[in-house]
XYZ file of N, CA and C in Angstrom:
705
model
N -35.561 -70.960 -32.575
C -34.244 -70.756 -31.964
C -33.147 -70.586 -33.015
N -33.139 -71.020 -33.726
C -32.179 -71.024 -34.823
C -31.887 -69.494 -35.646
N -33.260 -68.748 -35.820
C -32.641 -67.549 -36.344
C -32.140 -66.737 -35.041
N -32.513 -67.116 -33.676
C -31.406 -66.411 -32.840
C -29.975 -66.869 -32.770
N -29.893 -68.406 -33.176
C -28.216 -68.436 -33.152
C -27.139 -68.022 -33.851
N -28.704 -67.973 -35.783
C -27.666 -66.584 -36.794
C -27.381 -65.608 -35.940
N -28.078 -64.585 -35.764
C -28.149 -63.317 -34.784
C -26.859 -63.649 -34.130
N -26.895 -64.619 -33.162
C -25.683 -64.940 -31.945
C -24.476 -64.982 -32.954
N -24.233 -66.093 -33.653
C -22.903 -65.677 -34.542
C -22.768 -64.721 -35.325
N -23.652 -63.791 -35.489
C -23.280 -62.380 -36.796
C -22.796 -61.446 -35.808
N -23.369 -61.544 -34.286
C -22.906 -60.769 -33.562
C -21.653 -60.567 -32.941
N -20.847 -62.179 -32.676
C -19.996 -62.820 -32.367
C -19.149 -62.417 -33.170
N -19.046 -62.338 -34.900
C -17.950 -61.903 -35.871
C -17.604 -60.314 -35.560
N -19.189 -59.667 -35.055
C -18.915 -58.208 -35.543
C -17.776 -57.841 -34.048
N -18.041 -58.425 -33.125
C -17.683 -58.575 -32.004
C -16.258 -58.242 -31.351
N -15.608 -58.099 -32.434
C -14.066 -57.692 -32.726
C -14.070 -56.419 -32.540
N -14.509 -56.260 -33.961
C -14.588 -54.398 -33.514
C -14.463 -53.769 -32.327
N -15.656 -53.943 -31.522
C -15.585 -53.444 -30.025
C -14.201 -53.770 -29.483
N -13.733 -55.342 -29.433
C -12.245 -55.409 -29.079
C -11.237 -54.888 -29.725
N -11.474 -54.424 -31.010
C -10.198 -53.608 -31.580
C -10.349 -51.859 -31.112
N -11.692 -51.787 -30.730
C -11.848 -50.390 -30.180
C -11.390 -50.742 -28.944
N -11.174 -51.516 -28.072
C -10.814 -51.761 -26.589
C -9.451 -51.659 -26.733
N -8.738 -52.219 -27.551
C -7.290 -52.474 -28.223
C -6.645 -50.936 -28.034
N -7.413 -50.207 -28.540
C -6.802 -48.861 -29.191
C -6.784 -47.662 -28.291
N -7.767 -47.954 -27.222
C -7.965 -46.916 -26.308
C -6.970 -47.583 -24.980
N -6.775 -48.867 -24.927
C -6.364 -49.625 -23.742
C -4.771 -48.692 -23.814
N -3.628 -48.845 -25.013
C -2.611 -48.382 -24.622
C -2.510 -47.277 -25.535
N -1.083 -46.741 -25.709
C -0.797 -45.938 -26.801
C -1.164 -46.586 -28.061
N -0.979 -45.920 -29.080
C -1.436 -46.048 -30.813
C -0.390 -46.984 -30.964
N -1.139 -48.038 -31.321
C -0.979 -49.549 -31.951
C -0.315 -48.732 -33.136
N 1.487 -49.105 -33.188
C 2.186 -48.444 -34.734
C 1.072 -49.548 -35.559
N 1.493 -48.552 -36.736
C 0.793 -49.242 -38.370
C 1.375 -50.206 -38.819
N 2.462 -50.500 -38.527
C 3.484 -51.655 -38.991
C 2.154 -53.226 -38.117
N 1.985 -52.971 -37.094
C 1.307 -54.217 -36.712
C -0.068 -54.213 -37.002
N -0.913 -53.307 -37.167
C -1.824 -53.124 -37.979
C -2.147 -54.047 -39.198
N -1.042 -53.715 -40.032
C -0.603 -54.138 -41.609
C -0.693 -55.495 -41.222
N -0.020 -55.730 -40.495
C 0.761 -57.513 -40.249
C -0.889 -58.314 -40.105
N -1.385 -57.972 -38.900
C -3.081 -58.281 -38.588
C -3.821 -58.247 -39.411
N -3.795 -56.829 -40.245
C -4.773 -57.165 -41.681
C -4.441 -58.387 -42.815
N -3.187 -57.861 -42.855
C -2.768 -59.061 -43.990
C -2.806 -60.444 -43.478
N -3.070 -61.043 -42.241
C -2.971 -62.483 -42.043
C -4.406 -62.185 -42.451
N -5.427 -61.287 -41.683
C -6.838 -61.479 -41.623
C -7.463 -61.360 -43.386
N -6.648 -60.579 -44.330
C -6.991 -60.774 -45.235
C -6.622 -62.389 -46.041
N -5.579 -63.010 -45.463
C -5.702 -64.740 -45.826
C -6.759 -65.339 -45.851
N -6.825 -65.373 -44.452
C -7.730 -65.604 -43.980
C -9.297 -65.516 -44.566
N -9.796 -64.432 -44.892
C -10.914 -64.303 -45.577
C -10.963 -64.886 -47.529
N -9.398 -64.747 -47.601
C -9.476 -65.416 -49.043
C -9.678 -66.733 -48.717
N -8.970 -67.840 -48.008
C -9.394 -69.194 -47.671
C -10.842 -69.517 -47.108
N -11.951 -68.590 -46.838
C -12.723 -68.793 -46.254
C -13.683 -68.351 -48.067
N -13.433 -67.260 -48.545
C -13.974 -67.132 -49.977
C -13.597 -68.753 -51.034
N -12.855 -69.711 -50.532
C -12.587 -70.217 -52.246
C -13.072 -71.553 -51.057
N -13.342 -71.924 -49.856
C -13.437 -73.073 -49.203
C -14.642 -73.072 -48.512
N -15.880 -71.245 -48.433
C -16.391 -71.334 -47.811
C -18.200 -70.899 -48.745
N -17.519 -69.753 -48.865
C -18.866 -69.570 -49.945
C -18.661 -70.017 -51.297
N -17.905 -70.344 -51.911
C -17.740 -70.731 -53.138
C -18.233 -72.191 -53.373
N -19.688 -71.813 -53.810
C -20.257 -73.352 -53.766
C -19.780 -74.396 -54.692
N -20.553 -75.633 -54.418
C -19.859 -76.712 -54.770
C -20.251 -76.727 -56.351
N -19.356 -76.935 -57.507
C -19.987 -77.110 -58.899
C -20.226 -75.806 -59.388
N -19.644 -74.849 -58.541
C -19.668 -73.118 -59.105
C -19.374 -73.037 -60.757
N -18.200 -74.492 -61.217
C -18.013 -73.573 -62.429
C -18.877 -73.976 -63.767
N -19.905 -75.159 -62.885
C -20.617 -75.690 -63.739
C -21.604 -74.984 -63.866
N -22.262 -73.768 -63.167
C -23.358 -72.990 -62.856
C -23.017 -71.404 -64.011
N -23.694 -71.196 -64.752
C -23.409 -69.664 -65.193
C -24.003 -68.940 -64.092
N -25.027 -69.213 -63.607
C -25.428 -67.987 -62.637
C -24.956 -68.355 -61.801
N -24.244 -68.801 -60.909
C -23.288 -68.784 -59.712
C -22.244 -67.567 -60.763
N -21.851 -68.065 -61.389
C -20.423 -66.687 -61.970
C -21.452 -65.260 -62.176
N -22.687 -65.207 -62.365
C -23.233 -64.136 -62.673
C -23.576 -63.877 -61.296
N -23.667 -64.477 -60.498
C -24.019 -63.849 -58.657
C -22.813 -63.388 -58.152
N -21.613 -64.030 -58.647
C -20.048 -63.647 -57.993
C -19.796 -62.238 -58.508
N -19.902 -61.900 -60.066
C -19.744 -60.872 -60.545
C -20.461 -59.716 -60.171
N -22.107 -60.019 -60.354
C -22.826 -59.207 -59.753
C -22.317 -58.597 -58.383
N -21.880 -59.450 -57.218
C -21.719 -59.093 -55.753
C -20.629 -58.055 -55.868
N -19.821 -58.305 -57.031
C -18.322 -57.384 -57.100
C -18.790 -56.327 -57.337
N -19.866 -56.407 -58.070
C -20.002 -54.371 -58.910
C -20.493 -54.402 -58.199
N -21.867 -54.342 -57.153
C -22.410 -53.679 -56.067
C -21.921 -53.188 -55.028
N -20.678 -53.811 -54.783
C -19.668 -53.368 -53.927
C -19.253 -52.420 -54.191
N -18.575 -52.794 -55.542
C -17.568 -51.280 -56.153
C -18.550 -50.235 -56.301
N -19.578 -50.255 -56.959
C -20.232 -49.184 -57.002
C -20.789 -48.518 -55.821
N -21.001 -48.812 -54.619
C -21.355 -48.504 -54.013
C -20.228 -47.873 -52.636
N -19.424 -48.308 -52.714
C -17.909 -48.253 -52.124
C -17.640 -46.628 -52.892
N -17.590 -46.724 -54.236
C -17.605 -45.553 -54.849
C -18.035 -44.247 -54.757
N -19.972 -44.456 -54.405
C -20.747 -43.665 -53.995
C -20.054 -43.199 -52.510
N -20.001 -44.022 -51.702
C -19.149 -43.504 -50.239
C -17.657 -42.939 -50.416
N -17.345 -42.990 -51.131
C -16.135 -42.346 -51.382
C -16.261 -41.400 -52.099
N -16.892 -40.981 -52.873
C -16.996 -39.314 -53.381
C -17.930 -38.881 -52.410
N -18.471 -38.868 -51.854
C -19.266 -38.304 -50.297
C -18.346 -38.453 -49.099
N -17.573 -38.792 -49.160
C -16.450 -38.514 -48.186
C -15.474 -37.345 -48.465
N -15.394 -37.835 -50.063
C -14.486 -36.682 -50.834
C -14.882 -34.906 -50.652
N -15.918 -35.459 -50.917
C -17.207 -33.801 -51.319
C -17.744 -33.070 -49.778
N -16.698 -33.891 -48.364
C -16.987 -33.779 -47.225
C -18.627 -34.017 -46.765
N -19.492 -34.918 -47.678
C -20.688 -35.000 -46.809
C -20.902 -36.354 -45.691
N -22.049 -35.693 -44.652
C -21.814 -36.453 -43.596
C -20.959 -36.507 -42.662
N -21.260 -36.664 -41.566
C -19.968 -36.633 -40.540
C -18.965 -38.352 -40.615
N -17.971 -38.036 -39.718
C -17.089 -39.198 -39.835
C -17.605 -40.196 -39.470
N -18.329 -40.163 -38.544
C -19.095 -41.807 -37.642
C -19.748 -42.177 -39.178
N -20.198 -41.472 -39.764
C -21.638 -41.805 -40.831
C -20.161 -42.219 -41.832
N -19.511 -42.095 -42.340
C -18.401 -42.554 -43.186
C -18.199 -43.922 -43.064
N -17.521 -43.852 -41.257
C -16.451 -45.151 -40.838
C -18.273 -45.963 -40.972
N -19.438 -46.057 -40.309
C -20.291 -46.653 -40.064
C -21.034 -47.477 -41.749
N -20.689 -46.464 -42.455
C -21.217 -47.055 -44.176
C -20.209 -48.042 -44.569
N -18.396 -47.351 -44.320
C -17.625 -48.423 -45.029
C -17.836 -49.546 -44.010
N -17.525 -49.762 -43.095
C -17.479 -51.360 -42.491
C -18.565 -51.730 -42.237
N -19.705 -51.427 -42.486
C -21.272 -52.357 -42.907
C -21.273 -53.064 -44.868
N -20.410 -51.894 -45.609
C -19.888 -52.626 -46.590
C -19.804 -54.018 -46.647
N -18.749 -54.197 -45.516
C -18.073 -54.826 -45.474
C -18.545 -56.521 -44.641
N -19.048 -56.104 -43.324
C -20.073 -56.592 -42.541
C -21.224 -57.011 -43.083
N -22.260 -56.263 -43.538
C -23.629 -57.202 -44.223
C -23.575 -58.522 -44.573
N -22.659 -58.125 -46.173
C -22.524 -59.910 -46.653
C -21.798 -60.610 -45.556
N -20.829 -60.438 -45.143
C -20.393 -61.535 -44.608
C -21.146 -62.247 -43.306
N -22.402 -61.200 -42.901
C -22.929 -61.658 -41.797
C -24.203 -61.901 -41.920
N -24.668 -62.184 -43.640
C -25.896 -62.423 -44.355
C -25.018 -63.781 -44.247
N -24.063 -63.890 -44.886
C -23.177 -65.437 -45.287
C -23.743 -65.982 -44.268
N -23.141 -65.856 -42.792
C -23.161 -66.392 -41.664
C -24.798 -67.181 -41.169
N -25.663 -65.979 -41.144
C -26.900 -66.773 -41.419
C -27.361 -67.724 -42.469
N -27.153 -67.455 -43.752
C -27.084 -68.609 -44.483
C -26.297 -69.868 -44.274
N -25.748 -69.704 -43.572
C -24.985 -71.322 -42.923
C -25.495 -71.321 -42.473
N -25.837 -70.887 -40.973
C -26.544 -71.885 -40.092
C -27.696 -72.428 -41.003
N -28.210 -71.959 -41.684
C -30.018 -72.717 -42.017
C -29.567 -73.437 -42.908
N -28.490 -73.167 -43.590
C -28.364 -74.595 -44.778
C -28.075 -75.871 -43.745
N -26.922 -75.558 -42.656
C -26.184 -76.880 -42.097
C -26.988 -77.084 -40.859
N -27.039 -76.502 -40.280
C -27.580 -76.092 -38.618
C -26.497 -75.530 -37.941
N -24.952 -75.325 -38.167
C -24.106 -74.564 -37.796
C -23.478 -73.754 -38.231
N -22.431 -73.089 -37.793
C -21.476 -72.239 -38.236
C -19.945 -72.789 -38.983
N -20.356 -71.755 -40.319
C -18.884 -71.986 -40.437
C -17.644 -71.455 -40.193
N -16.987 -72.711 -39.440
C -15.959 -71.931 -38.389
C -14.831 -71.335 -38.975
N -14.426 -71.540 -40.462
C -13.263 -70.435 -40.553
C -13.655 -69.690 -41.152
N -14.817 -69.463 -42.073
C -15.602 -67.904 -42.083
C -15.679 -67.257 -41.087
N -16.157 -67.938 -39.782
C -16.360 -66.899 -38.690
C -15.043 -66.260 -38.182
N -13.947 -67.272 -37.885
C -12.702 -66.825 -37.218
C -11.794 -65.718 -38.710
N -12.353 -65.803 -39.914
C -11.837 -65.045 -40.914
C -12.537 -63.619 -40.410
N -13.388 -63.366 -40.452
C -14.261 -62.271 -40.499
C -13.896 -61.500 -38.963
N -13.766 -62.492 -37.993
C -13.421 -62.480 -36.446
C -11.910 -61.244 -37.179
N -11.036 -61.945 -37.412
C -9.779 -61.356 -37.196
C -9.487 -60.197 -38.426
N -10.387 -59.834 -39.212
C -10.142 -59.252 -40.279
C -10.956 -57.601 -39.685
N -11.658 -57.826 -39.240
C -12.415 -57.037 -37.890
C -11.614 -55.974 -37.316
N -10.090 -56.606 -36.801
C -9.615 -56.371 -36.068
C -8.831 -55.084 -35.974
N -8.243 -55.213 -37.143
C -7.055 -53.837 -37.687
C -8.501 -52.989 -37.997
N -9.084 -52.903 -38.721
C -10.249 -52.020 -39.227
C -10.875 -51.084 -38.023
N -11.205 -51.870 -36.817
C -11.792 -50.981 -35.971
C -10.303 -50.376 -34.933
N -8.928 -51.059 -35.099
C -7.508 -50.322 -34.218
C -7.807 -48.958 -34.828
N -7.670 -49.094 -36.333
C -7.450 -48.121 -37.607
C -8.726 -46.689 -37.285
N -9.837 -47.187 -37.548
C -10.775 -46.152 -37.467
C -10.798 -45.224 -35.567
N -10.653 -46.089 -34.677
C -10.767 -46.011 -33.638
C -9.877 -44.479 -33.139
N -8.530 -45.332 -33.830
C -7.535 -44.199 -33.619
C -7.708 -43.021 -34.188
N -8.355 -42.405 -35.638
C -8.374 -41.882 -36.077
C -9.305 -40.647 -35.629
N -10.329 -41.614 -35.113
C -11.676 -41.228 -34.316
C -11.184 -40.539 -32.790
N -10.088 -40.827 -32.092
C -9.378 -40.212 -31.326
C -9.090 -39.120 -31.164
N -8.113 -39.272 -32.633
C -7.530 -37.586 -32.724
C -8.428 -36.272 -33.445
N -9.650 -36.867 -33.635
C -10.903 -36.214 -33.807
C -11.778 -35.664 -32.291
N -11.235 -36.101 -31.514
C -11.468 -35.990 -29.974
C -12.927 -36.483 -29.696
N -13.459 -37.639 -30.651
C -13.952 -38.489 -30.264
C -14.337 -39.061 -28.843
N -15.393 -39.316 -28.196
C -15.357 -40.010 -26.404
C -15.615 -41.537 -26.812
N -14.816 -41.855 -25.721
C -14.886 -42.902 -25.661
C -16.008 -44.228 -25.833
N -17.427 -42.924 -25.428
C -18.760 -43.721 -25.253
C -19.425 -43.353 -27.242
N -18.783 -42.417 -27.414
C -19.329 -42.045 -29.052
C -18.623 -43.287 -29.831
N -17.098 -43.505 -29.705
C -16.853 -45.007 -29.962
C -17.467 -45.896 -30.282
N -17.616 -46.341 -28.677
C -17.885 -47.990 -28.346
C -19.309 -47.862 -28.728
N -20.758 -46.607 -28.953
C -21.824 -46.605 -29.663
C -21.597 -46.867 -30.776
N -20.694 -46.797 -31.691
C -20.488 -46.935 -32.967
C -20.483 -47.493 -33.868
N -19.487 -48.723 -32.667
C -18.868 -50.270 -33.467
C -20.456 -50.915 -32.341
N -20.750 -50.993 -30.998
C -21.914 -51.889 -30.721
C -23.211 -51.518 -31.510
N -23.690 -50.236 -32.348
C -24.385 -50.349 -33.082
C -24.139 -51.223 -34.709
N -22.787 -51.295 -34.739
C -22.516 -51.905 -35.958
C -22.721 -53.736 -36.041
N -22.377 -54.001 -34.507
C -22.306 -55.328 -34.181
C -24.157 -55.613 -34.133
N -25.066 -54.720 -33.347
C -26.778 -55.055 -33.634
C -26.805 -55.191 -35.462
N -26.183 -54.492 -36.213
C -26.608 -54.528 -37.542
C -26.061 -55.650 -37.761
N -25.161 -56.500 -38.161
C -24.496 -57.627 -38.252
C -25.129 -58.577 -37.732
N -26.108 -58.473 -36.487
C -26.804 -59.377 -35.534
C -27.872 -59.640 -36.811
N -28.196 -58.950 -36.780
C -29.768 -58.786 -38.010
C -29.833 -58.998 -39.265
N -28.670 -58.518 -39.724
C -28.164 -59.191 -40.744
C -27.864 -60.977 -41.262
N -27.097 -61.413 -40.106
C -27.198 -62.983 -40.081
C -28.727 -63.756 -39.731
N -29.782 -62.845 -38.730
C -30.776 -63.374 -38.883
C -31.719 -63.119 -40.286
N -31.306 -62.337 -41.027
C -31.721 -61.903 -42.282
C -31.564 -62.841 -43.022
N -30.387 -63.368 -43.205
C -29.482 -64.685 -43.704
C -30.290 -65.476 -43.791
N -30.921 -66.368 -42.785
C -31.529 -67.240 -41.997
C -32.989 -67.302 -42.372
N -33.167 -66.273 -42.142
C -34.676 -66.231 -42.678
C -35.409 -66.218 -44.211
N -34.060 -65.158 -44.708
C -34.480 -65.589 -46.259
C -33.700 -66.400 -47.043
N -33.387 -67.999 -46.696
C -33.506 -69.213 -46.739
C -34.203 -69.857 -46.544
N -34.990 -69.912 -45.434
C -36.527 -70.554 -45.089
C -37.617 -69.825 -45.737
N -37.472 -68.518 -46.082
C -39.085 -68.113 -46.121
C -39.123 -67.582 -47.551
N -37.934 -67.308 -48.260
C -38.120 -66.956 -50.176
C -38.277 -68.266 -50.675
N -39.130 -68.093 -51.526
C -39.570 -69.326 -52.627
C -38.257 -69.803 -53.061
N -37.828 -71.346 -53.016
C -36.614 -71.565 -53.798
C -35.304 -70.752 -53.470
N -35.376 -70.171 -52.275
C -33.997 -69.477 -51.901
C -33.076 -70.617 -52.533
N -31.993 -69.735 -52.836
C -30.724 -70.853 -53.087
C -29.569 -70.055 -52.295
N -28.952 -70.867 -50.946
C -28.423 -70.036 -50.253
C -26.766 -70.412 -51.343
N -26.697 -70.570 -52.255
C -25.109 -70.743 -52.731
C -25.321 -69.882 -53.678
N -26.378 -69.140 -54.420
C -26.331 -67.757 -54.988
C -26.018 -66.598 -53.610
N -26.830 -66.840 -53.038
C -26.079 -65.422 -52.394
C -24.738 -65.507 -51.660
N -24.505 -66.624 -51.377
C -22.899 -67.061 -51.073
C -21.586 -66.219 -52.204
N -22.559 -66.595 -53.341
C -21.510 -66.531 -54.622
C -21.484 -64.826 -54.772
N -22.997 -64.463 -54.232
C -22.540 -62.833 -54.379
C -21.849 -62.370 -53.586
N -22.114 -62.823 -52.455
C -21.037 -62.413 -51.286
C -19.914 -62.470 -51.258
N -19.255 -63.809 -51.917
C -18.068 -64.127 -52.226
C -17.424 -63.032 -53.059
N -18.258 -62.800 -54.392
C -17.556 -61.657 -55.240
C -17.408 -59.980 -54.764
N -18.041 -59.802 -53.215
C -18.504 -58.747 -52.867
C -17.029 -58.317 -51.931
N -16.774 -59.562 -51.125
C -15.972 -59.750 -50.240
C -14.657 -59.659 -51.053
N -14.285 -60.474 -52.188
C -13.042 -60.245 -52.880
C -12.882 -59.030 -53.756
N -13.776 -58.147 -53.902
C -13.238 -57.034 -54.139
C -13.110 -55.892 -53.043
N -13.561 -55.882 -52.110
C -13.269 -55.685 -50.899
C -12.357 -55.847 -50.321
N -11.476 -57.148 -50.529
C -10.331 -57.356 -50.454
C -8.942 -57.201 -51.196
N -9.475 -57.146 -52.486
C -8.706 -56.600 -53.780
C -8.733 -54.693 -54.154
N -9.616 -54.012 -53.669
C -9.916 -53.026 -53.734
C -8.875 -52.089 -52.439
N -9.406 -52.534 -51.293
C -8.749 -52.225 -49.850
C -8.051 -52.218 -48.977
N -8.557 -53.587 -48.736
C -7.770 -54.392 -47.165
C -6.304 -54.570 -48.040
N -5.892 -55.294 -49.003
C -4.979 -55.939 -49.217
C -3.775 -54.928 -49.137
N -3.625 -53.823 -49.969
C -3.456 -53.025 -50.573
C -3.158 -52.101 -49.205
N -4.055 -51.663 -48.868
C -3.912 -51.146 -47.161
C -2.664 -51.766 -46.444
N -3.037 -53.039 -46.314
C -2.216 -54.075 -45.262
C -0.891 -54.024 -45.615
N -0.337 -54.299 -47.327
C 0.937 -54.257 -47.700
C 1.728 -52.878 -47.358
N 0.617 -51.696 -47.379
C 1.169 -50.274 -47.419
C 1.377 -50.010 -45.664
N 0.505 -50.532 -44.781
C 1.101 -50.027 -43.297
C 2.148 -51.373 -43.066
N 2.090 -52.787 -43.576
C 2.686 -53.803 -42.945
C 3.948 -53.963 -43.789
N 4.361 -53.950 -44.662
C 5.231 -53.695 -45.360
C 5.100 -55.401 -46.056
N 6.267 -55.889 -46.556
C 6.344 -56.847 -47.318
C 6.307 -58.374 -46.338
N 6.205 -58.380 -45.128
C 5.890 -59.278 -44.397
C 4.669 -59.810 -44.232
N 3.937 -58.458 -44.719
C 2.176 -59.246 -44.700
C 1.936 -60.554 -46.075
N 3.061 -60.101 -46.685
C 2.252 -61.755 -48.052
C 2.747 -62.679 -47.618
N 3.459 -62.785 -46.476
C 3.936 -64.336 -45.391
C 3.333 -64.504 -44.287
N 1.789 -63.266 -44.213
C 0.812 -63.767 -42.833
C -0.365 -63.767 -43.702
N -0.476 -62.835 -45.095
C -1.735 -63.473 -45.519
C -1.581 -65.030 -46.311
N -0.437 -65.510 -46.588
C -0.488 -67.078 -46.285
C -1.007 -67.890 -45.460
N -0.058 -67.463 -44.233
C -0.606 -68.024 -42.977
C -1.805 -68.459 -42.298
N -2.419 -66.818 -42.999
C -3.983 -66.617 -42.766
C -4.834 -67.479 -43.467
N -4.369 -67.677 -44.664
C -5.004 -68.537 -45.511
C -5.070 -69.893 -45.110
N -3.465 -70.601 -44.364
C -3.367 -71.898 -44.067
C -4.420 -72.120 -42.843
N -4.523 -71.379 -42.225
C -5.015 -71.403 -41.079
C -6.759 -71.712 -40.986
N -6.917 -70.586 -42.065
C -8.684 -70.920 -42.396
C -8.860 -71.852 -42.585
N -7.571 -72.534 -43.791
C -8.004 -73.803 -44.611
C -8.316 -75.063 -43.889
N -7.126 -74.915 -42.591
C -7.558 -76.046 -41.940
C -8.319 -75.903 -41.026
N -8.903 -75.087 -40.456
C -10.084 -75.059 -39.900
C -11.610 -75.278 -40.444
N -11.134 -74.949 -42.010
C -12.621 -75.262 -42.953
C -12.215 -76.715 -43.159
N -11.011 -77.407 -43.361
C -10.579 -78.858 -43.501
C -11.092 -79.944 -42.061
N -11.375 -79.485 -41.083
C -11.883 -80.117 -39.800
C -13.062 -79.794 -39.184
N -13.907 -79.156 -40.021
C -15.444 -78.967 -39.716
C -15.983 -80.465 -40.349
């Protein structure tokens, strides 16, 4: 039962999406100004959940915890990279674009997710509600875009619910290779994830969020941050 409850919470994070695709089709185009505001709390948010959640305990006493953090960063970038000159060079259609960057993004954090449950037996709840709300602007953003591409509604919502099965599988992935690799150490792949996720966030979201939200987002990605913290402070 347990690698179905990873599954159940990886699915649960990706789970937004679909509601930020519900978001976007429900009224007119969500302006970018609130967009920004949503990313930037949700990017707090995921930083308080990076330094309180995967960042294991005694990280700085470990060289290979800093060599798993670093590592997670260049696989990102490099690979973030590769999708971005194939976007550039027009290959692939748009679903295959939006579907590569936010599995980027999605995997680790929903590999993370399974690796909690099997270390603790639960979830950690402001990773999840980080990842929950960071979700959110990403699929308003693509959704809309996917619109004025004259996109249907059902090509959509296939898009982000195929993204949410990958995320499902992913956290049971989590889960499983903790129990079943020799010596798994679920706070190495935490630590890669961690470094995977903050350049992800340093690379993108942040940067994004300040440019549609204007200078109000570094007083919700606070917020975002306080908010994780005490939710990772009362688990």
């Amino acid at each position: 039962m347990g690698v179905l409850t990873a599954a159940g919470w990886g699915a649960l994070a990706a789970f937004s999406l679909v509601v930020g695709a519900w978001l976007a089709f429900r009224s007119r185009p969500v302006p970018a100004t609130r967009v920004g505001m949503v990313m930037g709390f949700g990017s707090g948010a995921l930083l308080a959940a990076i330094a309180y959640e995967l960042v294991p305990t005694g990280f700085h006493q470990d060289v290979l915890l800093f060599s798993a953090f670093g590592l997670g960063g260049v696989v990102f970038f490099v690979t973030d990279a590769v999708v971005a000159g194939r976007r550039t060079m027009g290959a692939g259609s748009a679903e295959r674009s939006l579907v590569i960057g936010t599995l980027l993004d999605g995997v680790p954090e929903s590999l993370v997710l399974g690796i909690g449950v099997a270390v603790s037996g639960e979830v950690a709840v402001a990773f999840l509600v980080a990842v929950f709300v960071s979700n959110l602007p990403e699929a308003i953003g693509a959704t809309a875009t996917m619109r004025t591409h004259g996109h249907t509604k059902a090509q959509v919502y296939g898009l982000w619910w195929s993204i949410v099965a990958v995320s499902a599988l992913a956290a049971a992935a989590g889960y499983v290779l903790y129990h079943v690799v020799p010596r798994a150490d679920g706070g190495y792949v935490e630590a890669f994830a961690a470094g995977a996720v903050l350049t992800m966030l340093a690379d993108s979201m942040i940067p994004e969020a300040y440019r549609q939200g204007g200078k109000a987002t570094g007083l919700l990605a606070v917020l975002g941050f306080a908010v994780a913290g005490a939710l990772s402070a009362l688990e």
